Short mmCIF file of C-alpha atoms in Angstrom, two decimals:
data_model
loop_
_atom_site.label_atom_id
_atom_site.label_comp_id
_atom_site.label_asym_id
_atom_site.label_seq_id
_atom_site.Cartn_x
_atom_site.Cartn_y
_atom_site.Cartn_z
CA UNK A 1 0.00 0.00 0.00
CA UNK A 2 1.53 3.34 -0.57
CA UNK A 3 0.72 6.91 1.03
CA UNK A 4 1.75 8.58 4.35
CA UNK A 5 -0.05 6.60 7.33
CA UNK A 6 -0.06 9.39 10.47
CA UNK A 7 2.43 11.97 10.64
CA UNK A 8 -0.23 14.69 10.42
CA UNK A 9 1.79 17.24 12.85
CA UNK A 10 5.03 16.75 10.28
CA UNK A 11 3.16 16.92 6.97
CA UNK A 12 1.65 20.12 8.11
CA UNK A 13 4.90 21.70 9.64
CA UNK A 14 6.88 20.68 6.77
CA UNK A 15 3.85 22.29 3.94
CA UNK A 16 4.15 25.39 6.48
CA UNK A 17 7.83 25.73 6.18
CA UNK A 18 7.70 25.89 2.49
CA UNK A 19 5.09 28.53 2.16
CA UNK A 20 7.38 30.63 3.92
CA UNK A 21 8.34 34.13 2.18
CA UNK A 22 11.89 33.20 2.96
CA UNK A 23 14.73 31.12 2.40
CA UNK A 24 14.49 27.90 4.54
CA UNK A 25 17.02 25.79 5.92
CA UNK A 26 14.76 22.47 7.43
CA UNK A 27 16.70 19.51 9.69
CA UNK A 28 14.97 16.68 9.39
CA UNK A 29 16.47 13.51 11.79
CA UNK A 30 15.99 10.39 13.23
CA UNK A 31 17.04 6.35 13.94
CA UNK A 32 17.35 4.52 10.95
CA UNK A 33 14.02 3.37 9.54
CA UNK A 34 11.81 5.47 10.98
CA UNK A 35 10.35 7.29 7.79
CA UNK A 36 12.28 10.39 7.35
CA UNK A 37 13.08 10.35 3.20
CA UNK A 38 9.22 8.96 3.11
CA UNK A 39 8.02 12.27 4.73
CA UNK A 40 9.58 14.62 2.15
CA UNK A 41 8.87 12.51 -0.68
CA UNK A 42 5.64 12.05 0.11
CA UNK A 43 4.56 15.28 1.26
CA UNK A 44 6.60 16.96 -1.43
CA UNK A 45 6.70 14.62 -4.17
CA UNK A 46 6.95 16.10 -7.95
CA UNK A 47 7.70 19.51 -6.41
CA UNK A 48 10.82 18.85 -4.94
CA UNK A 49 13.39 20.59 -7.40
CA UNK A 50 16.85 18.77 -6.86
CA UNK A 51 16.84 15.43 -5.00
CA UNK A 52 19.86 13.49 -4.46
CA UNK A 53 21.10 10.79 -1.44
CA UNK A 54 24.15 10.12 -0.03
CA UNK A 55 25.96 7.13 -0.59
CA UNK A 56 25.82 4.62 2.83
CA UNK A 57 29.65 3.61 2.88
CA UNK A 58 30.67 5.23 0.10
CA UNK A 59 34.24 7.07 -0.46
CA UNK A 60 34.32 10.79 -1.36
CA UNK A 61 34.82 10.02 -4.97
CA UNK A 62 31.08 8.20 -4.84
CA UNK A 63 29.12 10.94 -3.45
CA UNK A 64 30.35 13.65 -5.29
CA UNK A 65 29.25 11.53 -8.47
CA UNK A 66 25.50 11.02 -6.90
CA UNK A 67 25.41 14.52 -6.44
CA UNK A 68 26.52 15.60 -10.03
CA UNK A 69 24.24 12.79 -11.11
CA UNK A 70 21.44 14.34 -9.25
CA UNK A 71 22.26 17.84 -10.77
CA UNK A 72 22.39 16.74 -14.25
CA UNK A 73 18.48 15.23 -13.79
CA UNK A 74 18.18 18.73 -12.79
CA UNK A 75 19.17 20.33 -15.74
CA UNK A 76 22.46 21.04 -15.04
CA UNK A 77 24.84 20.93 -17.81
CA UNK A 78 27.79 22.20 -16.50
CA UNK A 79 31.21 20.92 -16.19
CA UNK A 80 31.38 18.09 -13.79
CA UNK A 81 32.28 18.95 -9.93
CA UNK A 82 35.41 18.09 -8.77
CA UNK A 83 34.99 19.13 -5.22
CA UNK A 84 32.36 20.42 -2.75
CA UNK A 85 32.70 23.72 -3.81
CA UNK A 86 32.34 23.54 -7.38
CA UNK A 87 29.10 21.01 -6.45
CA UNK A 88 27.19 23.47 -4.52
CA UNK A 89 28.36 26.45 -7.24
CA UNK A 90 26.85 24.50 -9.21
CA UNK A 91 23.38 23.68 -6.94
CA UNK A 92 23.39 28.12 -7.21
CA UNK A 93 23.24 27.32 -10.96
CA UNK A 94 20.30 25.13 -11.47
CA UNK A 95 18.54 27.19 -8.78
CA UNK A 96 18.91 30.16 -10.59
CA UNK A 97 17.50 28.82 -13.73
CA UNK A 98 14.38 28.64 -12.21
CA UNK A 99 14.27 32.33 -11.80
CA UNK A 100 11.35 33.92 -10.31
CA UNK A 101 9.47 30.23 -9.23
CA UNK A 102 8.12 31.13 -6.15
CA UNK A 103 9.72 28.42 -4.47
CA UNK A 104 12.87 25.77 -5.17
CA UNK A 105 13.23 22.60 -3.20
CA UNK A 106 16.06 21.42 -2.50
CA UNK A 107 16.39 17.86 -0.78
CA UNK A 108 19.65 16.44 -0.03
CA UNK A 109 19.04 12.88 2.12
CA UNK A 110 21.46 10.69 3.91
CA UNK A 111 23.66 14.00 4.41
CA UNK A 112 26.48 12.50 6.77
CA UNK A 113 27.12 10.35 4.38
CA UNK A 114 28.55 12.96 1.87
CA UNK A 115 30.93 14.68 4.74
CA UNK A 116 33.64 11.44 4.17
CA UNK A 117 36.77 12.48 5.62
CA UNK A 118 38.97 15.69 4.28
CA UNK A 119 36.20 16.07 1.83
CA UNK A 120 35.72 19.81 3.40
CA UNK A 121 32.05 18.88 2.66
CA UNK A 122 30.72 20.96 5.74
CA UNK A 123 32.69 24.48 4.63
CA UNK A 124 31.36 23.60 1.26
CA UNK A 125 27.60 23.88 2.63
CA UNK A 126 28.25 26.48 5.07
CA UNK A 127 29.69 28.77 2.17
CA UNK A 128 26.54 27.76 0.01
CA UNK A 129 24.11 28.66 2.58
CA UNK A 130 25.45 31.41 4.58
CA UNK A 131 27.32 33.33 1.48
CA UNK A 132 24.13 32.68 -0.82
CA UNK A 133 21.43 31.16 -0.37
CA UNK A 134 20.22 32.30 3.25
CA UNK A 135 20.09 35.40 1.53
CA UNK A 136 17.52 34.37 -1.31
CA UNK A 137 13.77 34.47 -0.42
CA UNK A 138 12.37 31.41 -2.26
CA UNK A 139 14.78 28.50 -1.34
CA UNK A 140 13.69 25.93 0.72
CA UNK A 141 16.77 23.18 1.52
CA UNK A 142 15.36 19.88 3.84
CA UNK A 143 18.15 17.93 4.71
CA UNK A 144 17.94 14.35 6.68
CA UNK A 145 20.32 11.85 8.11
CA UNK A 146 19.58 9.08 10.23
CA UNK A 147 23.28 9.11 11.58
CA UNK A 148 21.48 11.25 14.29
CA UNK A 149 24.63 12.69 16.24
CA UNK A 150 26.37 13.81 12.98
CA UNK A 151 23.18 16.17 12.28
CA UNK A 152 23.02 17.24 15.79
CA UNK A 153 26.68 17.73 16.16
CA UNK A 154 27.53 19.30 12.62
CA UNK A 155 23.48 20.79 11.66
CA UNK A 156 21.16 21.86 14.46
CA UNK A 157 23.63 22.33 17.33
CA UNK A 158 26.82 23.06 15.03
CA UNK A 159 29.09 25.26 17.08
CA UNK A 160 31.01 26.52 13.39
CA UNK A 161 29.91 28.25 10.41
CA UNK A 162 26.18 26.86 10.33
CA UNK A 163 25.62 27.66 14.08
CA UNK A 164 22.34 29.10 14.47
CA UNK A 165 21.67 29.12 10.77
CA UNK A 166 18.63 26.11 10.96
CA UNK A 167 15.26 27.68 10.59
CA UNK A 168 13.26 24.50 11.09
CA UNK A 169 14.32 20.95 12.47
CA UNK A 170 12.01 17.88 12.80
CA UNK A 171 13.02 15.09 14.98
CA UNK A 172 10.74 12.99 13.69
CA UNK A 173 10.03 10.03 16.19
CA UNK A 174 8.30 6.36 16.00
CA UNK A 175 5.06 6.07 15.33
CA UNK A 176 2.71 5.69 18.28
CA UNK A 177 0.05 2.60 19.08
CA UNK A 178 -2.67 4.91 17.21
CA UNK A 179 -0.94 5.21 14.29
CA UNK A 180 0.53 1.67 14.61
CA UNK A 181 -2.71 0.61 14.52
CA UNK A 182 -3.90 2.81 11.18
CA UNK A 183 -1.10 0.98 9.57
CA UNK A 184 -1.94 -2.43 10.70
CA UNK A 185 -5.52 -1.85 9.21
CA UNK A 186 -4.44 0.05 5.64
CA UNK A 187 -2.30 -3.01 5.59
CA UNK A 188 -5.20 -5.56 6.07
CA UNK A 189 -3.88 -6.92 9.37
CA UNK A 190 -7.25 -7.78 11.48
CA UNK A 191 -5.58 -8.46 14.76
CA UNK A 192 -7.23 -7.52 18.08
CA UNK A 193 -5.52 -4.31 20.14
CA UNK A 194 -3.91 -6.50 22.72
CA UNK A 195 -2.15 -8.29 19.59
CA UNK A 196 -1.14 -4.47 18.20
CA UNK A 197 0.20 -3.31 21.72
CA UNK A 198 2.41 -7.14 21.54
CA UNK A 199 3.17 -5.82 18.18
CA UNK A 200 4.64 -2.32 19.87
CA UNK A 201 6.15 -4.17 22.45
CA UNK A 202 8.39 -5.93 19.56
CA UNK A 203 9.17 -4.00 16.83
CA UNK A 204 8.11 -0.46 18.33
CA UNK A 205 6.56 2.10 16.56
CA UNK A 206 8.77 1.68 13.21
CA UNK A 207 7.56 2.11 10.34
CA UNK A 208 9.65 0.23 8.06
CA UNK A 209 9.76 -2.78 10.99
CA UNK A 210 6.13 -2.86 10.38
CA UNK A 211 6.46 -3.13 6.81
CA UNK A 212 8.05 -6.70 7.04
CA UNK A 213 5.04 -8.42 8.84
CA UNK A 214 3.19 -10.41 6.89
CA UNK A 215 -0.98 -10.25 7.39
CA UNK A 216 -1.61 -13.54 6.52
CA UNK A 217 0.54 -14.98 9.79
CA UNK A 218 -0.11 -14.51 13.64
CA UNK A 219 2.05 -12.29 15.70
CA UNK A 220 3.77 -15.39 16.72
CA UNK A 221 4.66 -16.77 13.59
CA UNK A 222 5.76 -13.22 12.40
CA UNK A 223 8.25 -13.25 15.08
CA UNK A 224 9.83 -16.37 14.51
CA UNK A 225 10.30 -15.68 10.52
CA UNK A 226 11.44 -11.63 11.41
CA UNK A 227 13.91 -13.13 14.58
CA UNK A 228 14.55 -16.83 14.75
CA UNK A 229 14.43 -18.60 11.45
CA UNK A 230 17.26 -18.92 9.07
CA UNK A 231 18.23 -15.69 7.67
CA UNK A 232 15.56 -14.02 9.36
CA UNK A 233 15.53 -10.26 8.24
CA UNK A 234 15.53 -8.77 11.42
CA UNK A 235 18.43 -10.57 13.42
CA UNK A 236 21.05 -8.52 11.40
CA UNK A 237 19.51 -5.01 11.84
CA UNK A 238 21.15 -4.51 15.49
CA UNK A 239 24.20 -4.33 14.12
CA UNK A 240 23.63 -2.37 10.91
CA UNK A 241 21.54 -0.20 12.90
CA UNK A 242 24.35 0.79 15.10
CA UNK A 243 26.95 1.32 12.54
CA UNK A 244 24.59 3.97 10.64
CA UNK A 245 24.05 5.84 13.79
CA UNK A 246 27.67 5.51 15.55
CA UNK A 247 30.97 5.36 13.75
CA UNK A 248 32.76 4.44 16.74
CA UNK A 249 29.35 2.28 18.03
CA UNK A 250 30.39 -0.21 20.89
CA UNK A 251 30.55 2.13 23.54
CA UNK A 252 27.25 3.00 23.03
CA UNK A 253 26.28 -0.81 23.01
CA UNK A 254 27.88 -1.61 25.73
CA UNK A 255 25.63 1.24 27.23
CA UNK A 256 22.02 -0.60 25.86
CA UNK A 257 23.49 -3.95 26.76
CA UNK A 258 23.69 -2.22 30.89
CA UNK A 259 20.35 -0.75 30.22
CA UNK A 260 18.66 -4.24 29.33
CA UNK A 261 20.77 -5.63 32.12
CA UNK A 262 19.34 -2.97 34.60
CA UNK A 263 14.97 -2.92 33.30
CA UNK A 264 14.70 -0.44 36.08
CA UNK A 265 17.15 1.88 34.74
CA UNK A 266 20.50 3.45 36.42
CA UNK A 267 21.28 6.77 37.17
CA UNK A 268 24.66 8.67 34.88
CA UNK A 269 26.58 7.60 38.11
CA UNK A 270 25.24 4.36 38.28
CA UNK A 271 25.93 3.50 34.48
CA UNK A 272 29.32 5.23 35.03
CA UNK A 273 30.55 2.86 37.52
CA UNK A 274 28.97 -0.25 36.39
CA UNK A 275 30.90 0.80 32.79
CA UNK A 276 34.42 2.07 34.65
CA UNK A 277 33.94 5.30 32.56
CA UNK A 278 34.53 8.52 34.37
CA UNK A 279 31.22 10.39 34.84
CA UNK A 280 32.39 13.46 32.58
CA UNK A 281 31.99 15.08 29.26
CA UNK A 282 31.99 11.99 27.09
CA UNK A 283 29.54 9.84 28.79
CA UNK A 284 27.06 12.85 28.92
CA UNK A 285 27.61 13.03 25.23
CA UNK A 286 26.88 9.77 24.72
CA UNK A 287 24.02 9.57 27.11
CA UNK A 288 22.58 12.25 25.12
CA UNK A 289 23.03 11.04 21.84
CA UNK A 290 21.01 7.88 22.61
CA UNK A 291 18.22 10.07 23.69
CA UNK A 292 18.18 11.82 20.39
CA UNK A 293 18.08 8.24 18.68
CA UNK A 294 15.12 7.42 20.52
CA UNK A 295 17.07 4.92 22.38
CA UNK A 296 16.97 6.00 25.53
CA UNK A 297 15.42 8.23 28.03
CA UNK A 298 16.12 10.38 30.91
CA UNK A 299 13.15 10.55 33.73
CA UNK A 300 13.45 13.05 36.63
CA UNK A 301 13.38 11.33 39.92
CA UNK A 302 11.67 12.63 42.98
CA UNK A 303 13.02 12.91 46.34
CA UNK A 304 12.27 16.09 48.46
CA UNK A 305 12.05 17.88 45.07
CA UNK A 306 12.79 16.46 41.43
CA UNK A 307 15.97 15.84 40.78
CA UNK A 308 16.83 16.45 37.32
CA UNK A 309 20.18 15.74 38.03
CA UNK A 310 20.24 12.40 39.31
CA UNK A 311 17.76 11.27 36.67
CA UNK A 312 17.21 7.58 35.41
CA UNK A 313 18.02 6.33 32.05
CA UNK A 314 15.75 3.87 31.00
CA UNK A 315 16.17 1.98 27.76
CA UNK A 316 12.93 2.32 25.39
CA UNK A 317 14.16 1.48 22.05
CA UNK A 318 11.55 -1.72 21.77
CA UNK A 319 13.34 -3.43 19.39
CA UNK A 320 16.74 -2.90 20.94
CA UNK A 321 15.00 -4.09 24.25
CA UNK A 322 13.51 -7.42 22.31
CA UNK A 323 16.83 -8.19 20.52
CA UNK A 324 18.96 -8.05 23.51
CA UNK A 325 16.61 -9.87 25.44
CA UNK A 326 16.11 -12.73 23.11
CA UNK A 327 18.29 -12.76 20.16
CA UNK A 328 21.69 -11.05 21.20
CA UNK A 329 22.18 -14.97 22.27
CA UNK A 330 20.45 -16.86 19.42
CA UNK A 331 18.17 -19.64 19.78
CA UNK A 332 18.87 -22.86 17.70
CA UNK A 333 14.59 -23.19 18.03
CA UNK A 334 13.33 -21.39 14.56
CA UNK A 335 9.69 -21.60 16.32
CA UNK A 336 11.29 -20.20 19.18
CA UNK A 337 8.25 -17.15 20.09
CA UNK A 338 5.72 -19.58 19.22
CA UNK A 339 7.05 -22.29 21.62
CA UNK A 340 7.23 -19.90 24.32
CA UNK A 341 3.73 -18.78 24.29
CA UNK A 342 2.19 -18.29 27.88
CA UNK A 343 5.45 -19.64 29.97
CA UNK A 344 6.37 -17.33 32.51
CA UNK A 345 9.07 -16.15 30.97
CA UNK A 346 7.48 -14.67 28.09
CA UNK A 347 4.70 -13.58 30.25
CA UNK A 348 7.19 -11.52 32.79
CA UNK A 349 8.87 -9.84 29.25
CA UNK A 350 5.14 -8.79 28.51
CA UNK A 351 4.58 -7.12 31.57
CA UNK A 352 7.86 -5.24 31.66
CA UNK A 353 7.28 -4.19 28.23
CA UNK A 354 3.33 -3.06 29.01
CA UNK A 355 5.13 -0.55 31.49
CA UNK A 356 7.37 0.60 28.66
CA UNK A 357 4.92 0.70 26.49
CA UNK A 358 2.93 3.25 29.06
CA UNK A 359 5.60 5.08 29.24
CA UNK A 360 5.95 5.88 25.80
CA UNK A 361 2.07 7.08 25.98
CA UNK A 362 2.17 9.46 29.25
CA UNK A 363 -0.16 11.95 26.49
CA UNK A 364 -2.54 9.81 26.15
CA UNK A 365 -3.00 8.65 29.19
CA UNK A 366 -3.07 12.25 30.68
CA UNK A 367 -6.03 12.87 28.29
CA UNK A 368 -7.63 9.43 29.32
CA UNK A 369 -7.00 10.75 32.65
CA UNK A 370 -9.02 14.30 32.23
CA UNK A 371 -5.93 16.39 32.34
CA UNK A 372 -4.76 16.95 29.09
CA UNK A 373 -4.77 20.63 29.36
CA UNK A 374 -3.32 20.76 33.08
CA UNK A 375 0.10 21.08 33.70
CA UNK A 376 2.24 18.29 35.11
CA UNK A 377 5.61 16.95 35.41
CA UNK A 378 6.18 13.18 35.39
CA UNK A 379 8.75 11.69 36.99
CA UNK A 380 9.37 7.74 38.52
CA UNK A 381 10.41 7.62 42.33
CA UNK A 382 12.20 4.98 44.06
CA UNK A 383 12.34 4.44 47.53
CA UNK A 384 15.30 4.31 50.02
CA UNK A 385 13.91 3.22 52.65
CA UNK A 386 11.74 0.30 52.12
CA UNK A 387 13.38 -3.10 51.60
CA UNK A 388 13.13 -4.40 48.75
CA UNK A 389 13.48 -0.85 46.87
CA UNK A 390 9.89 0.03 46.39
CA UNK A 391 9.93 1.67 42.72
CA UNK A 392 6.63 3.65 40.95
CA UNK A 393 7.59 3.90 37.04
CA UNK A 394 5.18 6.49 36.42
CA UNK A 395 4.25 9.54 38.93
CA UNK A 396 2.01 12.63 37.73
CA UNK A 397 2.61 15.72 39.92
CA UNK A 398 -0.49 17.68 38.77
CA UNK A 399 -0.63 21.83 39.15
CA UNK A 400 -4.64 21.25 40.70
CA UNK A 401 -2.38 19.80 43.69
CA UNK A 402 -2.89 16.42 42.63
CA UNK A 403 -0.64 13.26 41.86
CA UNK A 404 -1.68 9.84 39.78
CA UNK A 405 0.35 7.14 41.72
CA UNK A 406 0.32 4.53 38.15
CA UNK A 407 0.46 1.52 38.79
CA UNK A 408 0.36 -0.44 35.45
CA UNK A 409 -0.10 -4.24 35.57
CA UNK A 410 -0.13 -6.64 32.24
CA UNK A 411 -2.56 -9.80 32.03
CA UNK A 412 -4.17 -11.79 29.84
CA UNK A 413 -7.86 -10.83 30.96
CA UNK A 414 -9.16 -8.63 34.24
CA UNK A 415 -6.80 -8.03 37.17
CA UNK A 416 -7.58 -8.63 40.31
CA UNK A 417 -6.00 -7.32 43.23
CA UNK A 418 -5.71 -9.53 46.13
CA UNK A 419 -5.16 -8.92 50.21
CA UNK A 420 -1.59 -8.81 49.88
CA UNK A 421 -1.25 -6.33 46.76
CA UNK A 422 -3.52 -4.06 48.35
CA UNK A 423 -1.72 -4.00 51.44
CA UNK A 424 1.47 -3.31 49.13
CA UNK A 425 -0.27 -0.64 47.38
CA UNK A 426 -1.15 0.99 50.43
CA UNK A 427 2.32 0.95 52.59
CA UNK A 428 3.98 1.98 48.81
CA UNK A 429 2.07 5.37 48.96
CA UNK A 430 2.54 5.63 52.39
CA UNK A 431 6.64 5.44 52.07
CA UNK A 432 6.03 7.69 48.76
CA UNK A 433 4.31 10.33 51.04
CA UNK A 434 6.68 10.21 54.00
CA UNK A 435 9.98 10.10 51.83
CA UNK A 436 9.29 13.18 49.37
CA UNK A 437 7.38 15.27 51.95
CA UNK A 438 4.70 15.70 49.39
CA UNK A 439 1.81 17.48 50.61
CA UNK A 440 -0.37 16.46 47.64
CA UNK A 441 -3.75 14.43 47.17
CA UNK A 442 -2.26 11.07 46.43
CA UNK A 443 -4.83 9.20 43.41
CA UNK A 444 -3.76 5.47 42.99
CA UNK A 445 -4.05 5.10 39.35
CA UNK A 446 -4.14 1.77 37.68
CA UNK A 447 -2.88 1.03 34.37
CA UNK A 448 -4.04 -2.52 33.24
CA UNK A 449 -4.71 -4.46 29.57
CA UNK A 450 -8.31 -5.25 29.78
CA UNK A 451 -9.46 -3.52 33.16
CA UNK A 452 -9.95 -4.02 36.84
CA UNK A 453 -12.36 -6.27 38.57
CA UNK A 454 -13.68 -4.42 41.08
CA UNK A 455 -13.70 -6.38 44.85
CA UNK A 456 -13.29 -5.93 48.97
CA UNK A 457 -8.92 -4.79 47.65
CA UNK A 458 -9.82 -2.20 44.83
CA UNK A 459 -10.92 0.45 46.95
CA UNK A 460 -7.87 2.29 47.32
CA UNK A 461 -7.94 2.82 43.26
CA UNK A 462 -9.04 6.18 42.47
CA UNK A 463 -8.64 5.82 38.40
CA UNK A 464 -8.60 3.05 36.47
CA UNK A 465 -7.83 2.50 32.41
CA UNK A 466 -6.98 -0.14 30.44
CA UNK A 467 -4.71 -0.23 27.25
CA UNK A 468 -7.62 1.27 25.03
CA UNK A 469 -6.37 4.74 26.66
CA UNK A 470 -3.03 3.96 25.13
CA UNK A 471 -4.93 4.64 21.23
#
């Protein structure tokens, strides 16, 4: 099926951008395979004016030929560019042939790619935009990359010539279980929403991930072909994945592997001394990076106040998560999913991923909740007091003086909460309220699949919702 499934927000930002009465210089970034050259294309299609994409591995030699390729179905007819300079002199050319159009698109895709080493790519592009083109009123240049860090570091946050000089950037993220689900239905996959949120539990919210299932075969079966059968398409992607984001990647895997070692997360001083990496500069860097790749992210914790700075990282990359959990050691058993369906072990990975999964919706389950339009800060908490660690994943510290205690439980049907959860429940706000000080109405809010049966231990719940908030 072709066409854009979701991505309303970007299609309209990006249409907005380039009705502009002025030049435009538009960022657009992301992990690999999340839909970023299918956004322009899509939403620009026909109009786009020059359109070319870097080379994935290739030497300085290659790219410059893509790009005079690219100019030539332009209508460039120039002599051929020998360098970066001459290229993007002769980019100025074909955009001034079209004169007076009111506007010229420009799309250059995979951009890290062309900025190979002593290419002096960058100065190239920062003399073509700053000494030109900034200055015009009708060009609009999208750029995209999914080597995330070299568009942060060298684009959007570039400290050199092209500081400051982005007008628009896009991070554009993974789709979320609504729009997960629109694609699972243009895509004639009748599966039930507890199959769609096992789905998002999997693959995440990424779009070309999706693209591989096949309707015709259960979630189960899709797993084993995408994971554990022979040459199964998916089991490779880990490591290609890493080497288009990273090019010095196994310090930041060796970072995810911690992460899916630690499912509660770790503070930066935590991870530092589990990793024997000094707590500095580089592993903030790299921290950070992983958050702009969607990998990872940073929650605020709360003690007398939140604390920013002694944050968790929590892994939420779902595929990472899956892959590390069950294929970074690969099963001989080609039916390996299938064959595990209902033990406990794949049950437990559910559940841990069902609070991920929440996670990744705290929107919609503030609009679920009522309070779309107050404001809140959200934050996890973990005790140190109370042995074992009581820890609460998801805490919303309301402005009407109010906080939703979320408690979010996975089954297979109802949950019912017995004598001795209840009496957990209850002693869990209690060291919650006497450790932070908080002088708040405390709301236990529960977070299940299909619902709560209501009995003699539910009392204490002030809110309940079930994974249908999560759409």
């Amino acid at each position: 099926m072709s066409g854009l499934i979701g991505r309303e927000k970007e299609k309209q930002l990006l249409k907005l951008y380039i009705e502009s009465n002025r030049s435009e210089f538009i960022a657009i970034y992301g992990r690999r395979r999340i839909g970023k050259t299918f956004l322009v294309t899509e939403t620009l299609g026909d109009k786009l004016d020059f359109d070319m994409t870097g080379v994935i591995n290739g030497d300085s030699a290659m790219q410059l030929t893509s790009f005079a390729l690219s100019l030539t179905q332009s209508g460039y007819t120039g002599k051929r560019p020998a360098n970066w300079i001459e290229a993007f002199s002769a980019l100025r050319e074909v955009i001034t042939a079209r004169g007076n159009q009111q506007q010229v698109l420009v799309f250059i895709d995979e951009m890290p790619c062309l900025d190979t080493p002593k290419s002096g790519f960058v100065p190239a592009l920062d003399l073509f935009w700053n000494g030109w083109a900034s200055r015009q009123k009708n060009i609009k240049l999208i750029v995209c990359g999914s080597a995330t860090t070299w568009m942060v570091d060298n684009i959007i946050d570039s400290h050199g010539g092209l500081h400051n000089r982005i007008t628009h950037e896009i991070h554009l993220h993974p789709f979320t279980l609504h729009e997960t689900e629109e694609y699972l239905k243009a895509n004639d996959f009748h599966w039930n929403r507890l199959t769609i949120c096992q789905t998002y539990m999997i693959l995440g919210g990424v779009p070309y991930y999706l693209s591989l299932l096949d309707n015709k075969l259960g979630l189960p079966a899709n797993v084993d072909r995408l994971f554990f059968s022979d040459d199964a398409e998916l089991a490779g992607e880990y490591e290609r994945l890493f080497s288009s984001l990273f090019r010095n990647p196994q310090p930041y895997k060796d970072i995810i592997r911690l992460l899916t070692d630690n499912k509660s997360g770790l503070t930066r001083k935590e991870i530092s001394s589990k990793l024997g990496k000094e707590s500095g500069g580089n592993l903030s860097k790299m921290l950070t990076n992983l958050e702009n790749c969607d990998f990872l992210r940073k929650y605020n914790v709360r003690e007398k106040k939140i604390n920013s700075n002694n944050g968790i990282y929590q892994l939420t990359d779902f595929y990472v998560r899956f892959y590390n959990d069950f294929c970074r050691l690969h099963s001989t058993d080609s039916h390996y999913w299938s064959n595990s369906l209902n033990t406990p072990k794949q049950n437990n990975w559910y559940g841990l991923a069902y609070e991920r999964l929440c996670m990744a919706h705290v929107q919609q389950i503030k609009q679920a909740l009522g309070i779309a339009g107050i404001r809140t800060e959200y934050y996890s908490w973990r005790s140190k007091q109370s042995k074992p660690a009581a820890q609460v994943d998801l805490i919303i510290e309301r402005a009407d003086d109010i906080v939703n205690l979320c408690e979010i439980k996975y089954s297979r049907g109802k949950y019912t909460i017995d004598a001795n959860e209840e009496a957990k429940l209850r002693n869990r706000i209690t060291d919650f309220e006497q450790e932070t000080g908080l002088k708040k109405a405390i709301q236990l809010t529960m977070i299940t699949t299909y619902g709560l049966n209501e009995n003699a231990h539910s009392y204490e719940v002030a809110a309940s919702l079930d994974m249908n908030a999560l759409f």
